[in-house]
Amino acid sequence: MAWAPEVGQAGSTLHALRELGSGPRGLTEDEAARRLADAGENVLPGRRPPGPARRFVHGLRDPFTAVLLCLGLVSAAVASWGTACVISVLVTVSCALRTAGEHRAERAAAALRDLVPTTATVRRRPAPDAPPAHRELPVGELVPGDVVLLSPGDLVPADLRLLRTTGLTVHEAVLTGESTPAEKRARDLAAGALRPVSAAAYAPAAAGAADGSVDGTDGCDRTGGPAGRSRLPGRTPAERTPLAYAAPDPAGAPDGAADGLRTTPSPARRLTLVPADEASAPANDDGAALRRHGLHRTASGPEYADGPRASCPGGEQDAPDPAHLCFQGSSVLSGTATGVVVATGAATRLSGALPGAAAGWGGRRVTPFDRSVNGIAWTLIRFMLLTAPLVLVASALLRGRGMETLPFAVAVAVGLTPEMLPVVVTAALARGAAGLARGGEVIVRRLAALHDLGAVDVLCVDKTGTLTQDRPVLHHAEDGHGRDGEEVLRWAAVNALWTLHLAELPLPDALDEAVLDAAGDDVLPAAEEEYEGIAALPCAPGRPLSTAVVRRADDSRFGLAGVHVLVVKGAPEDVLERCALEPAERDRLARRAADLAADGLRVLAVARAERPSRHRPYGPADEHGLEFTGFLALHDALAPTAAEALAVLADRGIAVRVLTGDHPGTAARVCRDLGLDPGEVVTADRVDGLTDTELAALADRTTVFARCSPDHKARIVRALRANGRTTGFLGDGVNDLAALHAADVGVCPRAGVDVAREAADVVLASKDLTALDRAVMAGRRSTGNIAAYLRITLSSNFGNVIAMLAAGLLLPFLPMLPAQVLVQNLFFDAAQLALAFDRPAPAALRRPTRLRPRDLLRFVTVFGLLNAAADLATFGVLAFAVRSLGDDGGQEAFHAGWFTENLLTQAMVMLVLRSGRHLAEGRPPGPVRLATTALAVVGLLLPLSPLGPLLAMTGLPPLSYVLLATVLTVYGAALTVARNRYARKVGG
């Protein structure tokens, strides 16, 4: 059987089950095994991580490594076997380091997946005539047609068609980006009219029904379910409640498909007043007073007009995400359900959001690291292609030499190349990544991403979960005249307290919890002692308000007639409609509510009324003639470290862009509360009307983009990159995949959905900007060390090449033999490896760091010419000092003198030019100090050692050392002056 995601999604429940060849009793074990063999495991498609051998081969494609390989082949072709062997060792070490680092990152990322349980409760039968049983199975073994049981905290393991639901709400933020929970109902339930069920009508069904029919328990333990379920951390199952909604039993329902349904109440509804971009109302609408001020209500969720509106039964079938379907990757917030699997693995909706599944995403993006290394590599290639022929031609024309100078020409080209660059780059990045991973805070999945993090100058984030905690807190309470509303908060706390006590909601309402938190110990004990709860009417679909009926415990009238107090709290529109107010007063209060909402606050109205006590139940009809009490204004709780982290990022030279689906007022207020100037908030509809060029200019100066869909986020990220900004994006859901892929650096927290973690370059332990700042600083340190190596090596090599060319033309002998060049490069390269472990100066980390070929070329030109001048001065000193030693002795002394001077000048360059530090800042760190000391010792002693004659070098006359010291002193002073001028020019 070929399974398609459309199978089982349309039509009636009976039709869907027939399409899937299943039923409420579940599949048999044999049939499930057959389908598993046909359909494959329920795993998301993805590339298989490359093995060590493949990673090693990929490392050879690095531009710097490719340059070295070419030089190695040329060296082997001219029989310069020493050079070829050294290059082979360097290439092998570099690729091995890179392979090991990326393999460790891959293992760490795989370990994150193991932290999430991967089982689901499935109803199956051992044989066709056997009663069904509930089994805990690995998610990968689910097949189309399996009947799955869901309870609070479960992760939806596959795409499901709901058969039965009990007050089900699902969190789909990983798919849609909406923080508002979505209501889910079986299609048969959605088609029926809701009717209230009394407490007497509720009766738990017997557990363990032999026929496997889908009854009120769905065969699932509501108190927690079997151990090992794929639950979200911190979730607790809802308790049963006698307050319920139910649907009439449809005729002709299949075996247990919709019979005798008993459901728990709809989940706690969050009440809010939302600013609307466009709102209108008919002339006879009682809520027109609020709608004229740009307000409308939403029946669910704390978000502004971003989430689903108040839904009506039967109206969701035409929605983009039908209420009778649950998609893999979402999570159950409240309620229970039974569903049949309609799609697994690559056929799920979650799989369709994987990178590469959407058209237009293209292949692997070119990152800032790629652009930098490619630019530098091609610059080196041009120099080398020019240098070797130039040496051959000049030697032939001026000295009449032929191909005997070819080894020397190759040695000169090798001398220009930073042979250790692949090793230093890999070592610096791997060291930074390993340091972050040891703390358990950051996992760098792609080593080059650490460089890109250090280069980021724009970071795009969402509001919810990054800047805020996605839970409301009280901003203030006020009465109808705008005065401090202590009495308003007291009555709101009474409503929240007794609603939670009496309604037995499946999940506490976040706004009620915020009210109780704000009331604190000063109000809550008095509320419990002073008032006694009688009844509660919680919020429900289409009813964005709640009512608590209480009486005074010490009411002197209790013995006579008794008085009940109705305390109503909810959306201002609904509360004001039920208050006994003059039209002008109602209109004034509506304007005040609109002003609060426009300021980014969530608004609740509170009202109350006294009624004679009675024994019959209370209902919505009793909510009339209320006395208006006041307003409560709430806002999202800010993330504890967000304000500090934003200030630190700004100080680091990183601009933050907030890309959110929320209302502009909400986003702007959060930014202001965090000390971030929102400026002009741009909405998605304006983005839609801009060309890519216009959007790039707008994105460069805009801080907040509101009402953004996933496509808008990705387009804004691409616009920032097109404008020359190195852009990072922090996202955790499937809806963020496009933006994660479009950014230079994609960052995902560990709690993000699996596919988002797989698409990200960097994984954080938490969605915390503080951890990201530490990763940025590690990237800047690594990049700073790499840049220091390039500056030092290329300027020294460039100066040496110029000096060699000049000496080759002016001297009757080669200024340095190929073996001497090779040994000198080996010592210098070994010393420079210490730069990968250097600690850059604080000034070098204040701004985003990036390897810029043009800046590097200017630096190399200036300091290379300075180095060449020192070498030429050395030539003059050596020619004067060794003139009395004869031809053979003079040549060997000359070679020794230049060998010593080269290593000493290179040690000096490492100390002066590394990371832009001044020597006065303190002693160099251990590795660099030891490396430069060892380099100087080798330069002074090697010509005098027994190895000197083997390399055709001999000791210098004493006068030579005095003259060389003079040259080095002058060179050191000139180098320091030039470095200081360069630092002032670039602001370093």
Short mmCIF file of N, CA and C in Angstrom, two decimals, residues 813-817 820 878 890-900 943 951-954 956:
data_model
loop_
_atom_site.label_atom_id
_atom_site.label_comp_id
_atom_site.label_asym_id
_atom_site.label_seq_id
_atom_site.Cartn_x
_atom_site.Cartn_y
_atom_site.Cartn_z
N PHE A 813 75.46 34.62 -5.98
CA PHE A 813 75.07 33.30 -5.50
C PHE A 813 73.64 33.39 -4.92
N LEU A 814 73.04 32.23 -4.72
CA LEU A 814 71.69 32.21 -4.16
C LEU A 814 71.74 32.72 -2.72
N PRO A 815 70.85 33.65 -2.35
CA PRO A 815 70.90 34.21 -0.98
C PRO A 815 70.59 33.17 0.09
N MET A 816 69.85 32.12 -0.27
CA MET A 816 69.56 31.05 0.67
C MET A 816 69.26 29.79 -0.12
N LEU A 817 69.82 28.71 0.33
CA LEU A 817 69.61 27.45 -0.37
C LEU A 817 68.21 26.90 -0.09
N GLN A 820 67.75 25.40 3.28
CA GLN A 820 67.73 26.39 4.34
C GLN A 820 66.36 27.07 4.43
N LEU A 878 75.71 42.10 6.06
CA LEU A 878 76.39 40.81 5.87
C LEU A 878 77.44 40.87 4.77
N GLY A 890 82.45 32.97 2.71
CA GLY A 890 81.56 34.12 2.73
C GLY A 890 80.11 33.73 2.45
N GLN A 891 79.93 32.79 1.48
CA GLN A 891 78.55 32.37 1.18
C GLN A 891 77.92 31.67 2.39
N GLU A 892 78.66 30.78 3.04
CA GLU A 892 78.10 30.06 4.18
C GLU A 892 77.80 31.01 5.34
N ALA A 893 78.69 32.00 5.56
CA ALA A 893 78.43 32.99 6.61
C ALA A 893 77.23 33.85 6.25
N PHE A 894 77.13 34.21 4.96
CA PHE A 894 75.98 35.01 4.52
C PHE A 894 74.69 34.24 4.78
N HIS A 895 74.66 32.97 4.37
CA HIS A 895 73.45 32.14 4.60
C HIS A 895 73.11 32.07 6.09
N ALA A 896 74.11 31.88 6.94
CA ALA A 896 73.88 31.79 8.38
C ALA A 896 73.36 33.11 8.93
N GLY A 897 73.94 34.22 8.46
CA GLY A 897 73.50 35.53 8.95
C GLY A 897 72.06 35.82 8.58
N TRP A 898 71.72 35.52 7.34
CA TRP A 898 70.33 35.81 6.94
C TRP A 898 69.37 34.84 7.63
N PHE A 899 69.77 33.61 7.83
CA PHE A 899 68.94 32.63 8.54
C PHE A 899 68.64 33.14 9.96
N THR A 900 69.70 33.60 10.64
CA THR A 900 69.53 34.10 12.01
C THR A 900 68.65 35.34 12.02
N PRO A 943 73.12 27.77 13.44
CA PRO A 943 74.31 27.87 12.57
C PRO A 943 75.60 27.48 13.28
N LEU A 951 73.80 22.08 6.76
CA LEU A 951 72.93 22.99 6.02
C LEU A 951 73.72 24.08 5.31
N ALA A 952 75.05 23.89 5.19
CA ALA A 952 75.93 24.86 4.50
C ALA A 952 75.91 26.20 5.19
N MET A 953 75.99 26.20 6.52
CA MET A 953 76.05 27.44 7.29
C MET A 953 77.21 27.35 8.26
N THR A 954 77.80 28.51 8.55
CA THR A 954 78.91 28.59 9.49
C THR A 954 78.74 29.81 10.37
N LEU A 956 79.33 33.45 12.28
CA LEU A 956 79.59 34.80 11.80
C LEU A 956 80.71 35.45 12.60
#
